[in-house]
Short mmCIF file of C-alpha atoms in Angstrom, two decimals:
data_model
loop_
_atom_site.label_atom_id
_atom_site.label_comp_id
_atom_site.label_asym_id
_atom_site.label_seq_id
_atom_site.Cartn_x
_atom_site.Cartn_y
_atom_site.Cartn_z
CA MET A 1 13.55 14.12 -11.82
CA SER A 2 13.27 10.34 -11.64
CA ARG A 3 11.14 7.90 -13.59
CA VAL A 4 8.94 4.92 -12.77
CA ALA A 5 10.41 2.22 -15.00
CA ALA A 6 8.08 -0.58 -13.91
CA VAL A 7 5.59 -1.70 -11.27
CA HIS A 8 4.88 -5.33 -10.45
CA PRO A 9 2.02 -6.23 -8.06
CA VAL A 10 1.84 -9.65 -6.41
CA LEU A 11 -1.02 -11.27 -4.50
CA PRO A 12 -1.04 -14.46 -2.40
CA ASP A 13 -2.59 -17.49 -4.06
CA HIS A 14 -5.37 -17.89 -1.47
CA ARG A 15 -8.37 -15.81 -2.61
CA TYR A 16 -11.75 -15.81 -0.87
CA PRO A 17 -15.04 -13.96 -1.29
CA GLN A 18 -15.79 -11.47 1.46
CA ARG A 19 -18.65 -13.52 2.90
CA GLU A 20 -16.38 -16.51 3.63
CA ILE A 21 -13.87 -14.32 5.44
CA THR A 22 -16.69 -12.69 7.40
CA GLU A 23 -18.02 -16.03 8.61
CA LEU A 24 -14.60 -17.29 9.68
CA PHE A 25 -13.89 -14.06 11.58
CA ALA A 26 -17.26 -14.35 13.31
CA GLU A 27 -16.47 -17.91 14.37
CA VAL A 28 -12.88 -17.29 15.52
CA CYS A 29 -13.13 -13.84 17.06
CA LEU A 30 -16.73 -13.32 18.17
CA GLY A 31 -18.00 -16.72 19.25
CA PRO A 32 -21.68 -17.67 19.38
CA GLU A 33 -22.65 -14.68 21.56
CA GLY A 34 -20.85 -12.03 19.52
CA LYS A 35 -22.23 -9.16 17.43
CA HIS A 36 -22.60 -11.16 14.23
CA GLN A 37 -25.15 -8.87 12.58
CA LEU A 38 -23.00 -5.81 13.24
CA LEU A 39 -19.97 -7.62 11.81
CA ARG A 40 -21.83 -8.58 8.64
CA ARG A 41 -23.09 -5.02 8.20
CA LEU A 42 -19.63 -3.51 8.65
CA HIS A 43 -18.02 -6.02 6.29
CA SER A 44 -20.68 -5.38 3.67
CA SER A 45 -20.27 -1.60 3.94
CA ALA A 46 -16.52 -1.95 3.22
CA GLN A 47 -17.48 -2.58 -0.44
CA VAL A 48 -14.81 -5.27 -0.72
CA GLY A 49 -15.82 -8.21 -2.90
CA SER A 50 -12.90 -10.53 -2.26
CA ARG A 51 -9.48 -10.62 -0.65
CA HIS A 52 -6.25 -12.58 -0.95
CA LEU A 53 -4.81 -14.07 2.25
CA ALA A 54 -1.27 -15.13 3.12
CA LEU A 55 -2.53 -18.47 4.49
CA PRO A 56 -5.37 -20.82 3.61
CA LEU A 57 -8.48 -19.61 5.40
CA GLU A 58 -8.76 -22.63 7.69
CA ARG A 59 -5.28 -22.02 9.15
CA TYR A 60 -6.42 -18.83 10.85
CA ARG A 61 -8.38 -20.89 13.38
CA ASP A 62 -5.06 -22.04 14.85
CA LEU A 63 -3.19 -18.74 14.59
CA ASP A 64 -3.42 -17.67 18.23
CA ASP A 65 0.17 -16.65 19.01
CA PHE A 66 2.06 -13.49 18.01
CA GLY A 67 5.28 -15.43 17.41
CA ALA A 68 3.59 -17.94 15.13
CA ALA A 69 1.84 -15.16 13.21
CA ASN A 70 5.08 -13.23 12.78
CA ASP A 71 6.93 -16.35 11.62
CA ALA A 72 4.22 -16.84 9.00
CA PHE A 73 4.62 -13.17 8.05
CA ILE A 74 8.36 -13.53 7.43
CA GLU A 75 7.97 -16.68 5.37
CA ALA A 76 5.22 -15.27 3.15
CA ALA A 77 6.81 -11.81 2.90
CA VAL A 78 10.11 -13.22 1.62
CA ASP A 79 8.27 -15.24 -1.02
CA LEU A 80 5.97 -12.44 -2.18
CA GLY A 81 8.71 -9.83 -1.95
CA SER A 82 11.09 -11.88 -4.06
CA ARG A 83 8.45 -12.38 -6.71
CA ALA A 84 7.55 -8.69 -6.72
CA VAL A 85 11.12 -7.41 -7.10
CA LEU A 86 12.10 -9.93 -9.76
CA GLY A 87 8.89 -9.25 -11.67
CA ALA A 88 9.43 -5.49 -11.60
CA LEU A 89 13.04 -5.81 -12.73
CA GLU A 90 12.03 -8.09 -15.59
CA ARG A 91 9.38 -5.59 -16.71
CA ALA A 92 12.02 -2.86 -16.65
CA GLY A 93 14.54 -4.90 -18.64
CA LEU A 94 16.98 -4.84 -15.71
CA ARG A 95 18.86 -7.46 -13.69
CA PRO A 96 19.13 -7.80 -9.90
CA GLU A 97 22.77 -6.74 -10.03
CA ASP A 98 21.70 -3.42 -11.60
CA VAL A 99 20.00 -2.32 -8.37
CA ASP A 100 21.86 0.33 -6.35
CA LEU A 101 19.21 0.94 -3.64
CA ILE A 102 16.33 -1.11 -2.27
CA VAL A 103 13.79 0.37 0.13
CA SER A 104 11.25 -1.86 1.85
CA THR A 105 8.11 -0.82 3.68
CA THR A 106 5.75 -2.80 5.87
CA VAL A 107 3.65 -2.36 8.97
CA THR A 108 2.15 -5.84 9.41
CA GLY A 109 5.11 -7.78 10.76
CA VAL A 110 8.58 -7.44 12.24
CA ALA A 111 11.74 -8.91 10.73
CA VAL A 112 15.35 -8.43 11.77
CA PRO A 113 17.18 -8.84 9.41
CA SER A 114 14.55 -6.92 7.47
CA ILE A 115 12.64 -8.30 4.51
CA GLU A 116 14.78 -6.69 1.81
CA ALA A 117 17.91 -8.06 3.50
CA ARG A 118 16.44 -11.57 3.55
CA ILE A 119 15.63 -11.49 -0.16
CA ALA A 120 18.79 -9.69 -1.31
CA THR A 121 21.04 -12.72 -1.67
CA LEU A 122 18.07 -14.92 -2.54
CA ILE A 123 17.38 -13.00 -5.76
CA GLY A 124 20.94 -11.91 -6.57
CA LEU A 125 21.21 -8.28 -5.46
CA ARG A 126 24.78 -7.01 -5.17
CA PRO A 127 26.51 -7.32 -1.78
CA ASP A 128 27.03 -3.54 -1.78
CA VAL A 129 23.39 -2.68 -2.46
CA ARG A 130 22.13 0.13 -0.24
CA ARG A 131 19.18 -0.96 1.96
CA VAL A 132 16.61 1.19 3.75
CA PRO A 133 13.84 -0.64 5.66
CA LEU A 134 10.85 1.54 6.59
CA LEU A 135 8.59 0.40 9.43
CA GLY A 136 5.51 2.18 10.73
CA LEU A 137 4.30 4.27 7.80
CA GLY A 138 1.26 2.04 7.27
CA CYS A 139 -1.02 3.07 4.42
CA LEU A 140 1.29 6.00 3.71
CA GLY A 141 4.25 3.75 2.92
CA GLY A 142 3.75 3.28 -0.82
CA ALA A 143 3.51 7.00 -1.53
CA ALA A 144 6.20 7.97 0.99
CA GLY A 145 8.45 5.21 -0.33
CA ILE A 146 8.27 6.56 -3.88
CA ALA A 147 8.94 10.06 -2.54
CA ARG A 148 12.01 9.01 -0.53
CA VAL A 149 13.41 6.94 -3.43
CA HIS A 150 12.92 9.98 -5.67
CA ASP A 151 14.88 12.11 -3.16
CA TYR A 152 17.74 9.59 -3.34
CA LEU A 153 17.76 9.52 -7.14
CA LEU A 154 18.02 13.30 -7.34
CA GLY A 155 21.46 12.90 -5.77
CA HIS A 156 22.31 9.72 -7.71
CA PRO A 157 20.91 10.34 -11.21
CA GLY A 158 22.63 7.33 -12.75
CA HIS A 159 21.28 4.82 -10.25
CA VAL A 160 18.51 2.21 -10.22
CA ALA A 161 16.34 1.93 -7.13
CA VAL A 162 13.59 -0.45 -6.05
CA LEU A 163 10.75 0.15 -3.62
CA LEU A 164 9.26 -3.02 -2.13
CA SER A 165 6.04 -3.11 -0.14
CA VAL A 166 4.77 -6.27 1.55
CA GLU A 167 1.66 -6.10 3.74
CA LEU A 168 0.02 -9.19 5.24
CA CYS A 169 -2.79 -7.62 7.21
CA SER A 170 -4.58 -10.91 7.88
CA LEU A 171 -1.68 -12.08 10.05
CA THR A 172 -2.42 -9.31 12.56
CA LEU A 173 -5.66 -11.12 13.49
CA GLN A 174 -6.73 -10.32 17.07
CA ARG A 175 -9.13 -13.02 18.19
CA HIS A 176 -9.99 -11.38 21.53
CA ASP A 177 -10.54 -7.84 20.25
CA ARG A 178 -14.26 -7.17 19.75
CA SER A 179 -13.91 -3.41 19.31
CA THR A 180 -15.69 -1.69 16.46
CA ALA A 181 -12.30 -0.70 15.03
CA ASN A 182 -11.28 -4.35 14.77
CA LEU A 183 -14.60 -5.34 13.23
CA VAL A 184 -14.17 -2.62 10.59
CA ALA A 185 -10.53 -3.49 9.89
CA SER A 186 -11.27 -7.20 9.59
CA GLY A 187 -13.57 -6.44 6.66
CA LEU A 188 -11.35 -3.92 4.89
CA PHE A 189 -7.71 -5.02 4.82
CA GLY A 190 -6.21 -7.67 2.57
CA ASP A 191 -2.78 -9.12 1.83
CA GLY A 192 -0.46 -8.24 -1.02
CA ALA A 193 2.88 -6.90 -2.21
CA ALA A 194 4.28 -4.73 -4.97
CA ALA A 195 7.64 -3.52 -6.21
CA VAL A 196 8.44 -0.36 -8.15
CA VAL A 197 11.62 0.19 -10.14
CA LEU A 198 12.65 3.84 -10.39
CA THR A 199 15.61 5.24 -12.29
CA GLY A 200 17.53 8.49 -12.12
CA SER A 201 17.48 11.05 -14.91
CA ASP A 202 20.83 9.93 -16.31
CA ARG A 203 19.91 6.27 -16.53
CA GLU A 204 18.73 5.05 -19.92
CA ALA A 205 16.75 1.96 -20.80
CA ALA A 206 18.49 -0.90 -22.56
CA ALA A 207 18.10 -1.25 -26.31
CA GLY A 208 14.63 -2.47 -27.20
CA VAL A 209 13.20 -1.61 -23.75
CA THR A 210 10.71 1.20 -23.18
CA TRP A 211 10.08 2.76 -19.79
CA ASP A 212 6.59 4.18 -20.21
CA GLY A 213 5.84 4.97 -16.58
CA PRO A 214 5.48 8.52 -15.30
CA GLN A 215 8.26 10.84 -14.20
CA VAL A 216 8.36 11.79 -10.51
CA LEU A 217 8.64 15.57 -10.24
CA ASP A 218 8.21 16.41 -6.55
CA SER A 219 6.61 15.34 -3.29
CA ARG A 220 5.23 16.86 -0.12
CA SER A 221 4.69 15.44 3.37
CA HIS A 222 2.38 16.84 6.05
CA LEU A 223 2.20 15.55 9.62
CA TYR A 224 -0.85 16.75 11.56
CA PRO A 225 -0.07 17.47 15.24
CA GLY A 226 -2.30 15.92 17.89
CA THR A 227 -3.67 13.13 15.69
CA GLU A 228 -1.49 10.22 16.85
CA ARG A 229 -4.48 8.14 17.99
CA ALA A 230 -6.35 8.41 14.70
CA MET A 231 -4.62 5.36 13.21
CA GLY A 232 -1.92 2.86 14.11
CA TRP A 233 -1.19 -0.13 16.34
CA ASP A 234 -1.28 -0.81 20.05
CA ILE A 235 1.44 -3.43 20.47
CA GLY A 236 1.09 -6.01 23.23
CA ALA A 237 1.47 -9.66 24.12
CA THR A 238 -1.00 -10.75 21.43
CA GLY A 239 0.64 -8.71 18.70
CA LEU A 240 -0.62 -5.76 16.69
CA LYS A 241 -4.01 -4.39 17.79
CA ILE A 242 -5.63 -1.93 15.39
CA VAL A 243 -6.15 1.72 16.27
CA LEU A 244 -8.63 3.18 13.80
CA GLY A 245 -10.54 6.26 14.84
CA ALA A 246 -13.91 7.28 13.48
CA GLU A 247 -12.44 10.75 12.91
CA VAL A 248 -10.28 9.69 9.94
CA PRO A 249 -12.73 10.76 7.17
CA ALA A 250 -13.20 14.09 8.94
CA LEU A 251 -9.44 14.60 9.08
CA VAL A 252 -9.32 14.01 5.32
CA GLU A 253 -12.05 16.62 4.84
CA GLN A 254 -10.26 19.11 7.11
CA GLN A 255 -6.69 18.69 5.90
CA LEU A 256 -6.36 17.20 2.41
CA GLY A 257 -7.86 20.05 0.42
CA GLY A 258 -5.37 22.62 1.66
CA ASP A 259 -2.47 20.20 1.19
CA VAL A 260 -3.37 19.38 -2.42
CA HIS A 261 -4.25 22.90 -3.51
CA GLY A 262 -1.10 24.33 -1.95
CA PHE A 263 1.19 21.68 -3.43
CA LEU A 264 -0.28 21.95 -6.91
CA GLY A 265 -0.29 25.72 -6.73
CA ASP A 266 3.45 25.77 -6.08
CA HIS A 267 3.82 24.02 -9.46
CA GLY A 268 1.42 26.30 -11.30
CA LEU A 269 -1.33 23.66 -11.33
CA THR A 270 -4.89 23.27 -10.09
CA VAL A 271 -7.00 20.22 -9.36
CA ASP A 272 -8.63 20.60 -12.78
CA ASP A 273 -5.21 20.20 -14.44
CA ILE A 274 -4.64 16.72 -12.97
CA ALA A 275 -5.27 14.12 -15.65
CA PHE A 276 -4.99 11.03 -13.48
CA TRP A 277 -5.37 10.34 -9.76
CA VAL A 278 -3.46 7.50 -8.09
CA CYS A 279 -5.13 7.37 -4.69
CA HIS A 280 -4.74 4.91 -1.85
CA PRO A 281 -8.05 3.02 -1.32
CA GLY A 282 -8.45 3.79 2.36
CA GLY A 283 -12.09 2.68 2.46
CA PRO A 284 -15.42 3.99 1.20
CA LYS A 285 -15.79 6.85 3.70
CA VAL A 286 -12.22 8.00 3.13
CA LEU A 287 -12.58 7.91 -0.66
CA GLU A 288 -15.87 9.79 -0.47
CA ALA A 289 -14.13 12.41 1.68
CA VAL A 290 -11.31 12.73 -0.90
CA GLU A 291 -13.82 13.13 -3.73
CA SER A 292 -15.81 15.68 -1.76
CA VAL A 293 -13.00 17.91 -0.48
CA LEU A 294 -11.29 18.04 -3.91
CA ASP A 295 -14.58 18.24 -5.86
CA LEU A 296 -13.41 15.47 -8.19
CA PRO A 297 -15.34 14.20 -11.22
CA ALA A 298 -17.30 11.01 -10.67
CA ASP A 299 -14.77 8.79 -12.45
CA ALA A 300 -11.55 10.38 -11.13
CA LEU A 301 -10.97 7.59 -8.57
CA LYS A 302 -12.44 4.79 -10.68
CA VAL A 303 -9.25 2.70 -10.63
CA THR A 304 -8.97 3.14 -6.85
CA TRP A 305 -12.57 2.05 -6.23
CA GLU A 306 -12.05 -0.99 -8.45
CA SER A 307 -8.91 -1.97 -6.54
CA LEU A 308 -10.76 -1.71 -3.23
CA ALA A 309 -13.54 -3.98 -4.51
CA GLU A 310 -11.18 -6.56 -6.01
CA VAL A 311 -8.53 -6.97 -3.29
CA GLY A 312 -9.37 -4.67 -0.37
CA ASN A 313 -7.04 -2.19 1.31
CA LEU A 314 -3.48 -3.58 1.15
CA SER A 315 -2.02 -0.85 3.36
CA SER A 316 1.20 0.52 1.80
CA ALA A 317 0.99 -1.82 -1.21
CA SER A 318 -2.42 -0.57 -2.34
CA VAL A 319 -1.40 2.70 -3.96
CA LEU A 320 1.30 0.80 -5.87
CA HIS A 321 -1.35 -1.61 -7.19
CA VAL A 322 -3.41 1.41 -8.24
CA LEU A 323 -0.34 2.91 -9.95
CA HIS A 324 0.19 -0.35 -11.84
CA ASP A 325 -3.44 -0.50 -12.92
CA THR A 326 -3.32 3.13 -14.03
CA MET A 327 -0.21 2.46 -16.13
CA GLU A 328 -1.80 -0.67 -17.63
CA ALA A 329 -4.86 1.34 -18.70
CA GLY A 330 -2.54 3.36 -20.95
CA ALA A 331 -4.86 6.32 -21.44
CA GLN A 332 -2.42 9.08 -20.47
CA GLU A 333 -1.35 11.76 -22.91
CA PRO A 334 2.37 12.63 -22.99
CA GLY A 335 3.05 15.45 -20.54
CA ALA A 336 -0.16 14.85 -18.59
CA PRO A 337 0.23 15.61 -14.87
CA GLY A 338 -0.94 13.19 -12.21
CA LEU A 339 -1.07 13.05 -8.44
CA LEU A 340 -0.31 10.02 -6.30
CA LEU A 341 -1.54 10.37 -2.72
CA ALA A 342 -2.02 8.49 0.50
CA MET A 343 -2.72 9.19 4.17
CA GLY A 344 -1.66 7.10 7.13
CA PRO A 345 -0.54 6.85 10.76
CA GLY A 346 0.76 10.02 12.23
CA PHE A 347 -1.83 11.19 11.08
CA CYS A 348 -0.29 12.49 7.88
CA SER A 349 -0.42 12.78 4.11
CA GLU A 350 2.08 12.20 1.30
CA LEU A 351 1.59 13.74 -2.13
CA VAL A 352 3.69 12.83 -5.19
CA LEU A 353 3.48 14.86 -8.39
CA LEU A 354 3.82 12.78 -11.56
CA ARG A 355 4.09 13.57 -15.27
CA TRP A 356 3.52 11.11 -18.06
#
């Protein structure tokens, strides 16, 4: 097994209430003849109260070029990523030179060298640190990243690994896309980052340091054939154009129940045995579908709903923010099982079994 030693979430400094973001999007992307009432209704139904943005709100009026947006992504991602990794290591009582593996995940910008490479020397990681950049997992990336780091630590039980997620969804702004999918996405997704420090079973905390995060026991991935157009990007001259099908909540209803019940059953568990749920906040309809298909108690996804309202959907970083908030709540009994889960482009799911 491996253990979550620390999680450190980071948000950009620029925070705005949903209504201000809605009005700017209406001005920049719809114009005076656009569907303003529909936009306001969709943004309101997202149940997002505020969001953090990589740039000051007024700068988005001038962000009309993919290259300029991607340059802004790299600059902000290096800053937020550095802060996230250093913060997580400090929480874990570790130093940058202790890190043996760093995995980064993002879907909202392109960087070569990748983000973790750009921050490695900046924050003092060793020259021989192993690096694995993940691109394209989207909302799945936080859960899948923990799962893949866990796989690595099973073979390297004395190592320290870091997962870094940086997602700057606002910088994918498409000013000429008036599709319903873009109107929905523009009200749902926010910007943020998070880093998780995980350690192998043979690694012990330094004297005076307590790692009180959960153990990672196992994971399961499921890719659903024929669902490629449910979620993702269409990539063109203007950058990253959202693909977001109305069928996503139905896919959750159709697929997630069997995945969860089968995975838990292989470990001698049922849904009723799960003491805490660390769920990606995909949006109100998705969360309602998760609650329905798993027949969860009313408060099972309370932390997830709160995260959605406070910062929006941060793509791969969101489930890591929810994990942090769950750990901070500190209500878990020793030995209590938990499930971390997310769904994303593919269309697919990732389940991670935890134990406190």
